[in-house]
Amino acid sequence: MQHINQLIYLVSFKKKNLPERELTAVLILATLISAFGSSFQYGYNVAVVNSPAPLMQQFYNSTYAGRFNTPMEDDLLTLLWSLSVSMYPLGGLFGSLMVAPLVNKLGRKGTLLFNNIFSIIPAVMMGVSEIAKSYEIIIMARFIVGICAGLSSNVVPMYLGELSPKNLRGAIGIVPQLFITIGILAAQVLGIRHILGHSTGWTIMLGLTGIPAVIELLLLPFFPESPRYMLIQKGDEEKAKKALQRLRGWSDVDAELTEMRLEDQSEQAEGRMSVLSLLAQRSLRWQLISVIVMNMGQQLSGVNIYYYADSIYASAGVNDNDIQFVTVGTGAVNVVMTIAAVFIVESSGRRLLLLLGFSICGGACVLLTVALKLQESVTWMPYISITCIIIYVIGHAIGASPIPNVVTTEMFRQSARPAAFMVGGSVHWICNFTVGLVFPFMERGLGPFSFIVFSVVCLVTLIYVWLVVPETKNKTFLEVSQMFAKRNKVEIKVKDGNLPLKDDNKGLENVEAVTTF
């Protein structure tokens, strides 16, 4: 086997006793504004077409009839509606493909500000669609706002992961997912018939997605860019230092800057990675496979049944007048459990939450299949179906939904992170698109057994996480690389064989690492 030195760096500096890194007002506000302005929209647009679906389909039918003097055929209506739903994740795929070039050129914060274009324009388009008598405008707008979601779903976790101190990275990394769930809940509440889920309110409901974008556009410029981006990719140590001082709340940030310089030295030897070079990088092979598997598991396990939640509850036997309230209740549970994940991720760890999440989701899908199959013969079975869906939502909220992006941030260093998010995001949105497009036909063909497919996906992902994915809680990027070294068949050596690659918030000392294969 050919041996090539992939990474050589040498650094020596004194250990320092650092104060515990805590939340500051700047870090909190930057987190909330970026998550509300971007991640909230992602969740909002996942669920916004669910409650007004019958009204929108009626609009499609009446518009078609007005043009061609004949009612729209059911198959064509199903196809157009599937496109309306699935154009959103297809746009998300295109947005994911734009991540690496934009974050490297504009920065993390700059990309989020630029991304608001892909929210404000489609918000106006969807708001005027009924006046324009065009369902094509809705379909195109769903694609454009999907680009916004594709960018934000990858850039916000990257941005917040690079702003956060190591001991808060997991909790802050879940905040984007929390705002996604809040966005879903907001759409469900506004979709209630007495609010905006009626014949004159549904276009307003679609257009409201532009408001968070405007707020982010006005407020986010006052907060710092990623210090790692400023130092490692822009070479501006002064701005990086000022950003860190604002984020940490004290002036002595030399130890953290030294860690970044260490990473910068390795970046200079390795260079900025494209997707192709990332795919060819043996030392990152299993990290990349893990990101792909977790994103596939997250989406193909059926999380975006939110697109069709009302129809699922109807098939479960819920009264038509009660469906909207059951949907809102499910969304509220989702928000509460994601909040719980924010508070427990640093104590429980990432791996345990992934295992619990996929276990709960897989079991809930199996029970839901049984409940749907027996509901016609057992009068109280619809309540079991609703309970299964709520249990499924709990499983996804605590592990399968929030943790993959957190782990992606922690598995890759600065040069590889944009390309890794680009790959993971592309897989995420391809699978999201597949579920959105295929589920109506799968539900029609397989009936209750549709959820068995989701349970199999959960099981496969669970087995993979159990066998391959390590715990990354409170680990440096070098420690994570060391954990994957044996599986990747590479070596990471240190100057002193007894010295672990560990800093425990006290800095690194006499470290020399060589990766060979």
Coordinates of C-alpha atoms in Angstrom, one line a residue:
M1 CA 0.0 0.0 0.0
Q2 CA 1.3 3.4 -1.0
H3 CA 2.1 5.6 2.0
I4 CA 1.4 9.3 1.6
N5 CA 1.7 11.9 4.3
Q6 CA -1.6 13.6 4.5
L7 CA -1.3 15.9 7.4
I8 CA 1.7 17.1 9.3
Y9 CA 1.6 19.8 11.9
L10 CA 3.6 20.8 15.0
V11 CA 2.6 23.2 17.7
S12 CA 3.7 23.8 21.2
F13 CA 2.3 26.2 23.8
K14 CA 1.6 26.4 27.5
K15 CA -1.6 25.1 29.0
K16 CA -3.9 27.7 30.4
N17 CA -6.6 27.6 33.0
L18 CA -9.6 29.0 31.1
P19 CA -12.9 30.1 32.7
E20 CA -15.9 28.0 31.8
R21 CA -17.3 29.1 28.5
E22 CA -20.8 30.3 29.0
L23 CA -23.7 31.8 27.0
T24 CA -23.4 35.5 26.2
A25 CA -26.0 37.9 25.0
V26 CA -24.3 38.2 21.6
L27 CA -24.1 34.4 21.1
I28 CA -27.8 34.0 22.2
L29 CA -29.1 36.8 19.9
A30 CA -27.0 35.6 16.9
T31 CA -28.4 32.1 17.4
L32 CA -32.0 33.2 17.8
I33 CA -31.9 35.7 14.8
S34 CA -30.2 33.3 12.4
A35 CA -32.4 30.4 13.4
F36 CA -35.7 32.4 13.2
G37 CA -34.8 34.1 10.0
S38 CA -33.7 30.9 8.2
S39 CA -34.5 27.6 10.0
F40 CA -38.0 28.8 11.0
Q41 CA -38.9 29.2 7.3
Y42 CA -37.7 25.7 6.5
G43 CA -40.2 24.2 9.0
Y44 CA -43.0 26.7 8.1
N45 CA -42.8 25.7 4.4
V46 CA -42.8 22.0 5.2
A47 CA -46.2 22.2 6.9
V48 CA -47.8 25.3 5.3
V49 CA -49.4 23.4 2.4
N50 CA -50.9 20.7 4.6
S51 CA -54.0 22.3 6.1
P52 CA -55.0 24.4 3.0
A53 CA -54.4 21.4 0.7
P54 CA -58.2 20.9 -0.2
L55 CA -58.6 24.6 -0.9
M56 CA -55.4 24.7 -3.0
Q57 CA -56.5 21.7 -5.0
Q58 CA -59.9 23.3 -5.5
F59 CA -58.1 26.3 -6.8
Y60 CA -56.0 24.1 -9.2
N61 CA -59.2 22.5 -10.4
S62 CA -61.2 25.7 -10.9
T63 CA -58.2 27.4 -12.7
Y64 CA -57.9 24.4 -15.0
A65 CA -61.6 24.4 -15.7
G66 CA -61.6 28.1 -16.5
R67 CA -58.8 27.6 -19.0
F68 CA -60.0 24.4 -20.7
N69 CA -63.8 24.3 -19.9
T70 CA -63.4 20.8 -18.4
P71 CA -62.7 19.5 -14.9
M72 CA -59.2 18.4 -14.2
E73 CA -58.7 14.6 -14.1
D74 CA -57.9 13.0 -10.7
D75 CA -54.5 11.7 -11.9
L76 CA -53.5 15.1 -13.2
L77 CA -54.6 16.7 -9.9
T78 CA -52.6 14.2 -7.9
L79 CA -49.6 14.8 -10.1
L80 CA -49.8 18.6 -9.8
W81 CA -50.3 18.4 -6.1
S82 CA -47.4 16.0 -5.7
L83 CA -45.3 18.5 -7.7
S84 CA -46.4 21.4 -5.5
V85 CA -45.2 19.4 -2.4
S86 CA -42.1 17.9 -3.9
M87 CA -40.8 21.0 -5.7
Y88 CA -39.9 22.3 -2.2
P89 CA -37.4 19.6 -1.5
L90 CA -36.2 19.6 -5.1
G91 CA -35.3 23.3 -4.6
G92 CA -33.7 22.3 -1.3
L93 CA -31.4 20.0 -3.3
F94 CA -30.4 22.9 -5.6
G95 CA -29.8 25.0 -2.5
S96 CA -27.6 22.4 -0.9
L97 CA -25.5 22.3 -4.1
M98 CA -24.9 26.0 -3.7
V99 CA -23.6 25.7 -0.1
A100 CA -19.9 25.2 -0.5
P101 CA -19.2 27.9 -3.1
L102 CA -21.4 30.5 -1.3
V103 CA -20.0 29.9 2.2
N104 CA -16.5 30.0 1.0
K105 CA -17.1 33.2 -1.0
L106 CA -19.5 35.2 1.1
G107 CA -18.9 33.6 4.5
R108 CA -21.5 31.9 6.8
K109 CA -23.3 35.1 7.8
G110 CA -23.0 36.6 4.3
T111 CA -24.6 33.5 2.8
L112 CA -27.6 33.7 5.2
L113 CA -28.2 37.3 4.3
F114 CA -27.9 36.6 0.6
N115 CA -30.3 33.6 1.0
N116 CA -33.2 35.9 2.0
I117 CA -33.6 36.7 -1.7
F118 CA -34.9 33.1 -2.1
S119 CA -37.6 33.7 0.5
I120 CA -38.9 37.2 -0.2
I121 CA -39.4 36.7 -3.9
P122 CA -41.4 33.4 -3.6
A123 CA -43.4 34.9 -0.7
V124 CA -44.7 37.6 -3.1
M125 CA -45.3 35.1 -5.8
M126 CA -47.4 32.8 -3.6
G127 CA -49.3 35.7 -2.2
V128 CA -50.5 36.9 -5.6
S129 CA -51.1 33.4 -7.1
E130 CA -54.8 33.4 -6.7
I131 CA -55.1 36.9 -8.2
A132 CA -52.9 35.8 -11.1
K133 CA -55.1 32.6 -11.5
S134 CA -51.9 30.5 -11.8
Y135 CA -51.1 27.3 -10.0
E136 CA -47.8 27.3 -12.0
I137 CA -46.7 30.3 -9.9
I138 CA -47.2 28.3 -6.7
I139 CA -45.2 25.4 -8.0
M140 CA -42.3 27.6 -9.1
A141 CA -42.4 29.6 -5.9
R142 CA -42.2 26.3 -3.9
F143 CA -39.1 25.5 -5.8
I144 CA -37.4 28.9 -5.1
V145 CA -38.3 28.9 -1.4
G146 CA -36.9 25.3 -1.3
I147 CA -33.6 26.8 -2.4
C148 CA -33.8 29.0 0.6
A149 CA -34.5 26.0 2.8
G150 CA -31.6 24.0 1.3
L151 CA -29.1 26.7 2.0
S152 CA -30.4 27.5 5.5
S153 CA -30.6 23.9 6.6
N154 CA -26.9 23.5 6.0
V155 CA -25.5 27.0 6.6
V156 CA -27.2 27.8 10.0
P157 CA -25.8 24.7 11.7
M158 CA -22.4 25.4 10.2
Y159 CA -22.5 29.1 11.3
L160 CA -23.7 28.3 14.9
G161 CA -21.3 25.4 15.2
E162 CA -18.4 27.7 14.4
L163 CA -19.7 30.4 16.8
S164 CA -20.1 28.1 19.7
P165 CA -17.6 27.0 22.3
K166 CA -17.0 23.3 22.5
N167 CA -19.0 22.7 25.6
L168 CA -22.1 24.3 24.2
R169 CA -21.8 23.2 20.6
G170 CA -24.4 20.4 20.9
A171 CA -27.1 22.4 22.6
I172 CA -26.7 25.4 20.2
G173 CA -26.5 23.0 17.3
I174 CA -30.0 21.7 18.0
V175 CA -31.5 25.3 18.1
P176 CA -31.9 25.3 14.2
Q177 CA -34.0 22.1 14.5
L178 CA -36.0 23.7 17.3
F179 CA -36.9 26.6 15.1
I180 CA -37.8 24.2 12.3
T181 CA -40.3 22.6 14.7
I182 CA -41.6 26.0 15.8
G183 CA -42.1 26.9 12.1
I184 CA -44.0 23.7 11.5
L185 CA -46.2 24.5 14.6
A186 CA -46.8 28.0 13.4
A187 CA -48.0 26.8 10.0
Q188 CA -50.3 24.3 11.7
V189 CA -51.8 26.9 14.0
L190 CA -52.3 29.4 11.1
G191 CA -53.8 26.7 9.1
I192 CA -56.8 26.3 11.5
R193 CA -59.9 27.1 9.5
H194 CA -60.9 30.0 11.8
I195 CA -57.5 31.7 11.4
L196 CA -56.1 31.5 7.8
G197 CA -57.0 28.0 6.7
H198 CA -60.0 29.2 4.7
S199 CA -60.8 30.3 1.1
T200 CA -59.6 33.9 1.5
G201 CA -56.7 33.3 3.9
W202 CA -54.6 30.5 2.4
T203 CA -52.6 32.8 0.0
I204 CA -51.8 35.1 2.9
M205 CA -50.6 32.1 4.8
L206 CA -48.3 31.1 2.0
G207 CA -46.9 34.6 1.7
L208 CA -46.1 35.1 5.4
T209 CA -42.8 33.1 4.9
G210 CA -41.2 36.4 3.8
I211 CA -41.5 38.1 7.2
P212 CA -38.7 36.1 9.0
A213 CA -36.5 36.8 6.0
V214 CA -37.0 40.6 6.3
I215 CA -36.3 40.5 10.1
E216 CA -33.1 38.5 9.5
L217 CA -32.0 40.9 6.8
L218 CA -32.4 43.9 9.1
L219 CA -30.8 42.4 12.3
L220 CA -28.2 39.8 11.4
P221 CA -25.7 42.4 10.0
F222 CA -25.1 43.6 13.5
F223 CA -23.7 40.2 14.6
P224 CA -20.2 38.7 14.0
E225 CA -19.2 36.5 11.1
S226 CA -17.7 33.0 12.0
P227 CA -14.3 33.6 13.7
R228 CA -13.0 30.4 12.1
Y229 CA -14.0 31.6 8.7
M230 CA -12.4 35.0 9.3
L231 CA -9.1 33.5 10.5
I232 CA -8.7 30.3 8.5
Q233 CA -10.3 31.2 5.2
K234 CA -9.9 35.0 5.1
G235 CA -6.6 35.3 7.1
D236 CA -8.0 38.2 9.1
E237 CA -6.8 37.5 12.6
E238 CA -7.8 40.9 14.0
K239 CA -11.5 40.6 12.9
A240 CA -11.5 37.0 14.2
K241 CA -10.2 38.1 17.6
K242 CA -12.8 40.9 17.8
A243 CA -15.6 38.5 16.9
L244 CA -14.4 36.0 19.5
Q245 CA -14.2 38.6 22.2
R246 CA -17.8 39.7 21.4
L247 CA -19.1 36.1 21.4
R248 CA -17.2 35.0 24.6
G249 CA -17.7 38.1 26.6
W250 CA -14.1 38.5 27.7
S251 CA -10.9 39.9 26.1
D252 CA -8.5 36.9 26.7
V253 CA -9.3 34.6 23.7
D254 CA -5.7 33.8 22.9
A255 CA -6.0 30.1 23.7
E256 CA -9.0 29.7 21.3
L257 CA -7.2 31.6 18.6
T258 CA -4.2 29.3 19.0
E259 CA -6.4 26.3 18.5
M260 CA -7.6 27.9 15.3
R261 CA -4.1 28.7 14.1
L262 CA -3.2 25.0 14.7
E263 CA -6.2 24.1 12.5
D264 CA -5.1 26.7 10.0
Q265 CA -1.6 25.1 9.7
S266 CA -3.2 21.8 8.8
E267 CA -5.5 23.6 6.3
Q268 CA -2.5 25.1 4.5
A269 CA -1.0 21.6 4.1
E270 CA -4.3 20.1 3.0
G271 CA -5.9 22.9 1.1
R272 CA -9.6 23.7 0.8
M273 CA -11.6 20.6 -0.2
S274 CA -14.0 20.3 -3.0
V275 CA -16.7 17.6 -3.0
L276 CA -14.6 15.5 -5.3
S277 CA -11.5 15.8 -3.2
L278 CA -13.6 15.0 -0.1
L279 CA -14.9 11.9 -1.7
A280 CA -11.4 10.8 -2.5
Q281 CA -10.0 11.6 1.0
R282 CA -9.4 8.2 2.7
S283 CA -8.9 9.7 6.2
L284 CA -12.5 11.1 6.0
R285 CA -14.2 8.1 4.3
W286 CA -16.2 6.7 7.2
Q287 CA -17.1 10.2 8.4
L288 CA -18.6 10.9 5.0
I289 CA -20.4 7.5 4.9
S290 CA -21.9 8.2 8.3
V291 CA -23.2 11.6 7.3
I292 CA -24.8 10.1 4.2
V293 CA -26.4 7.2 6.2
M294 CA -27.7 9.5 8.9
N295 CA -29.3 11.9 6.4
M296 CA -30.9 9.1 4.5
G297 CA -32.2 7.6 7.6
Q298 CA -33.5 10.9 8.8
Q299 CA -35.6 11.6 5.7
L300 CA -36.5 8.1 4.5
S301 CA -37.8 7.1 7.9
G302 CA -40.9 9.2 7.0
V303 CA -40.3 12.4 8.9
N304 CA -41.9 14.5 6.2
I305 CA -45.3 12.8 6.6
Y306 CA -46.0 16.4 7.8
Y307 CA -46.7 17.1 4.1
Y308 CA -49.7 14.8 4.3
A309 CA -50.5 14.8 8.1
D310 CA -54.1 15.6 7.6
S311 CA -54.7 12.8 5.2
I312 CA -52.9 10.4 7.5
Y313 CA -55.1 11.4 10.4
A314 CA -58.2 11.1 8.2
S315 CA -57.2 7.5 7.3
A316 CA -56.7 6.9 11.0
G317 CA -60.4 7.6 11.5
V318 CA -60.1 11.1 13.1
N319 CA -63.2 13.2 12.7
D320 CA -62.7 15.9 9.9
N321 CA -63.4 18.8 12.3
D322 CA -60.9 17.5 14.8
I323 CA -58.0 16.8 12.4
Q324 CA -56.6 20.4 12.5
F325 CA -56.4 20.4 16.3
V326 CA -54.8 16.9 16.4
T327 CA -52.2 18.2 13.9
V328 CA -51.5 21.3 16.0
G329 CA -51.2 19.1 19.1
T330 CA -48.7 16.9 17.4
G331 CA -46.7 19.9 16.3
A332 CA -46.6 21.2 19.9
V333 CA -45.3 17.8 21.1
N334 CA -42.6 18.1 18.5
V335 CA -41.5 21.5 19.8
V336 CA -41.5 20.4 23.4
M337 CA -39.4 17.4 22.8
T338 CA -36.9 19.3 20.7
I339 CA -36.5 21.8 23.5
A340 CA -35.8 18.8 25.8
A341 CA -33.1 17.6 23.3
V342 CA -31.4 21.0 23.6
F343 CA -31.1 20.5 27.4
I344 CA -30.0 16.9 27.4
V345 CA -27.7 16.6 24.4
E346 CA -24.6 17.7 26.4
S347 CA -25.3 15.2 29.2
S348 CA -26.6 12.2 27.3
G349 CA -24.4 12.6 24.2
R350 CA -25.2 12.5 20.5
R351 CA -24.9 8.7 19.9
L352 CA -27.5 7.8 22.6
L353 CA -30.0 10.2 21.3
L354 CA -29.6 8.9 17.7
L355 CA -30.1 5.3 18.9
L356 CA -33.1 6.2 21.0
G357 CA -34.6 8.3 18.3
F358 CA -34.5 5.7 15.5
S359 CA -35.6 2.9 17.9
I360 CA -38.7 4.8 18.9
C361 CA -39.5 5.8 15.3
G362 CA -39.1 2.2 14.0
G363 CA -41.3 0.8 16.8
A364 CA -44.0 3.5 16.3
C365 CA -44.2 2.8 12.6
V366 CA -44.8 -1.0 13.2
L367 CA -47.5 -0.2 15.8
L368 CA -49.1 2.4 13.5
T369 CA -49.3 -0.2 10.7
V370 CA -51.1 -2.6 13.0
A371 CA -53.4 0.1 14.3
L372 CA -54.4 1.3 10.8
K373 CA -55.0 -2.3 9.7
L374 CA -57.4 -2.9 12.7
Q375 CA -59.2 0.4 12.9
E376 CA -62.3 -0.7 11.0
S377 CA -62.8 -3.6 13.4
V378 CA -61.9 -1.9 16.7
T379 CA -63.7 1.3 17.6
W380 CA -61.0 2.7 19.8
M381 CA -58.1 2.0 17.4
P382 CA -57.9 5.5 15.9
Y383 CA -56.7 6.7 19.3
I384 CA -53.9 4.2 19.2
S385 CA -53.0 5.5 15.7
I386 CA -52.8 9.0 17.0
T387 CA -50.7 7.8 19.9
C388 CA -48.3 6.0 17.5
I389 CA -47.8 9.2 15.4
I390 CA -47.1 11.2 18.6
I391 CA -44.6 8.6 19.8
Y392 CA -43.0 8.7 16.3
V393 CA -42.7 12.5 16.5
I394 CA -41.1 12.2 20.0
G395 CA -38.5 9.8 18.6
H396 CA -37.6 12.1 15.7
A397 CA -37.5 15.2 17.8
I398 CA -35.0 13.9 20.4
G399 CA -32.6 12.2 18.0
A400 CA -33.2 11.6 14.3
S401 CA -34.1 15.1 13.3
P402 CA -31.6 17.4 15.3
I403 CA -28.5 15.3 15.8
P404 CA -27.2 14.5 12.2
N405 CA -26.3 18.2 11.6
V406 CA -24.6 18.5 15.0
V407 CA -22.5 15.4 14.3
T408 CA -21.7 16.7 10.7
T409 CA -20.2 19.8 12.2
E410 CA -18.1 17.8 14.7
M411 CA -16.8 15.2 12.3
F412 CA -15.1 17.6 9.9
R413 CA -12.5 20.3 10.1
Q414 CA -12.7 23.7 8.5
S415 CA -11.5 22.8 5.0
A416 CA -13.8 19.8 4.6
R417 CA -16.9 21.2 6.4
P418 CA -18.6 23.1 3.5
A419 CA -18.1 20.1 1.2
A420 CA -19.4 17.7 3.8
F421 CA -22.5 19.8 4.4
M422 CA -23.0 20.0 0.7
V423 CA -22.9 16.2 0.4
G424 CA -25.1 15.6 3.5
G425 CA -27.5 18.3 2.4
S426 CA -27.9 16.9 -1.1
V427 CA -28.6 13.5 0.3
H428 CA -31.1 15.0 2.8
W429 CA -33.1 16.8 0.1
I430 CA -33.0 14.0 -2.5
C431 CA -34.5 11.7 0.1
N432 CA -36.9 14.5 1.2
F433 CA -38.0 14.9 -2.5
T434 CA -38.5 11.2 -2.8
V435 CA -40.7 10.9 0.2
G436 CA -42.8 14.0 -0.8
L437 CA -43.3 12.8 -4.4
V438 CA -43.8 9.0 -3.7
F439 CA -45.8 8.9 -0.5
P440 CA -49.2 9.7 -1.9
F441 CA -48.8 6.9 -4.4
M442 CA -47.3 4.6 -1.8
E443 CA -50.2 5.3 0.6
R444 CA -52.7 4.6 -2.2
G445 CA -50.9 1.3 -3.2
L446 CA -49.7 -0.1 0.1
G447 CA -52.2 1.4 2.5
P448 CA -51.2 0.9 6.2
F449 CA -48.1 -1.1 5.1
S450 CA -46.5 2.1 3.8
F451 CA -45.1 2.6 7.4
I452 CA -43.4 -0.8 7.4
V453 CA -41.0 0.7 4.7
F454 CA -40.2 3.5 7.2
S455 CA -39.6 1.1 10.0
V456 CA -37.1 -0.9 7.9
V457 CA -35.2 2.3 7.2
C458 CA -35.2 3.1 11.0
L459 CA -33.8 -0.4 11.8
V460 CA -31.0 -0.2 9.2
T461 CA -30.0 3.3 10.4
L462 CA -30.1 2.1 14.0
I463 CA -27.7 -0.8 13.3
Y464 CA -25.3 1.4 11.4
V465 CA -25.2 4.0 14.2
W466 CA -24.6 1.3 16.8
L467 CA -21.7 -0.2 14.8
V468 CA -20.0 2.8 13.3
V469 CA -20.9 6.2 14.8
P470 CA -18.8 7.2 17.9
E471 CA -19.7 9.6 20.6
T472 CA -18.5 13.1 19.6
K473 CA -19.7 15.0 22.7
N474 CA -17.1 17.6 23.9
K475 CA -14.5 16.3 21.5
T476 CA -12.1 18.4 19.5
F477 CA -12.0 17.9 15.7
L478 CA -8.7 16.1 16.1
E479 CA -10.1 13.7 18.7
V480 CA -12.9 12.8 16.3
S481 CA -10.4 12.2 13.5
Q482 CA -8.5 9.9 15.9
M483 CA -11.6 8.0 16.7
F484 CA -12.2 7.3 13.0
A485 CA -8.5 6.6 12.2
K486 CA -8.6 2.8 12.7
R487 CA -11.7 2.4 10.7
N488 CA -10.3 4.6 7.9
K489 CA -7.1 2.6 8.0
V490 CA -4.9 5.6 8.7
E491 CA -2.6 6.5 11.5
I492 CA -2.7 9.6 13.7
K493 CA 0.5 9.8 15.7
V494 CA 1.4 12.2 18.6
K495 CA 4.9 13.3 19.6
D496 CA 4.5 11.6 23.0
G497 CA 2.8 8.2 22.6
N498 CA 1.2 8.6 26.0
L499 CA -0.3 12.0 25.3
P500 CA -3.9 12.0 24.1
L501 CA -5.2 14.5 21.6
K502 CA -7.2 16.3 24.2
D503 CA -7.4 19.8 25.6
D504 CA -10.3 19.8 28.1
N505 CA -10.5 23.6 27.6
K506 CA -6.9 24.0 28.8
G507 CA -5.1 24.1 25.4
L508 CA -3.0 21.6 23.5
E509 CA 0.6 20.9 24.5
N510 CA 3.5 19.4 22.4
V511 CA 1.2 17.8 19.8
E512 CA 2.6 16.3 16.6
A513 CA 0.1 14.4 14.4
V514 CA 0.9 12.5 11.2
T515 CA -1.8 10.8 9.2
T516 CA -0.5 8.3 6.7
F517 CA -2.0 5.6 4.4

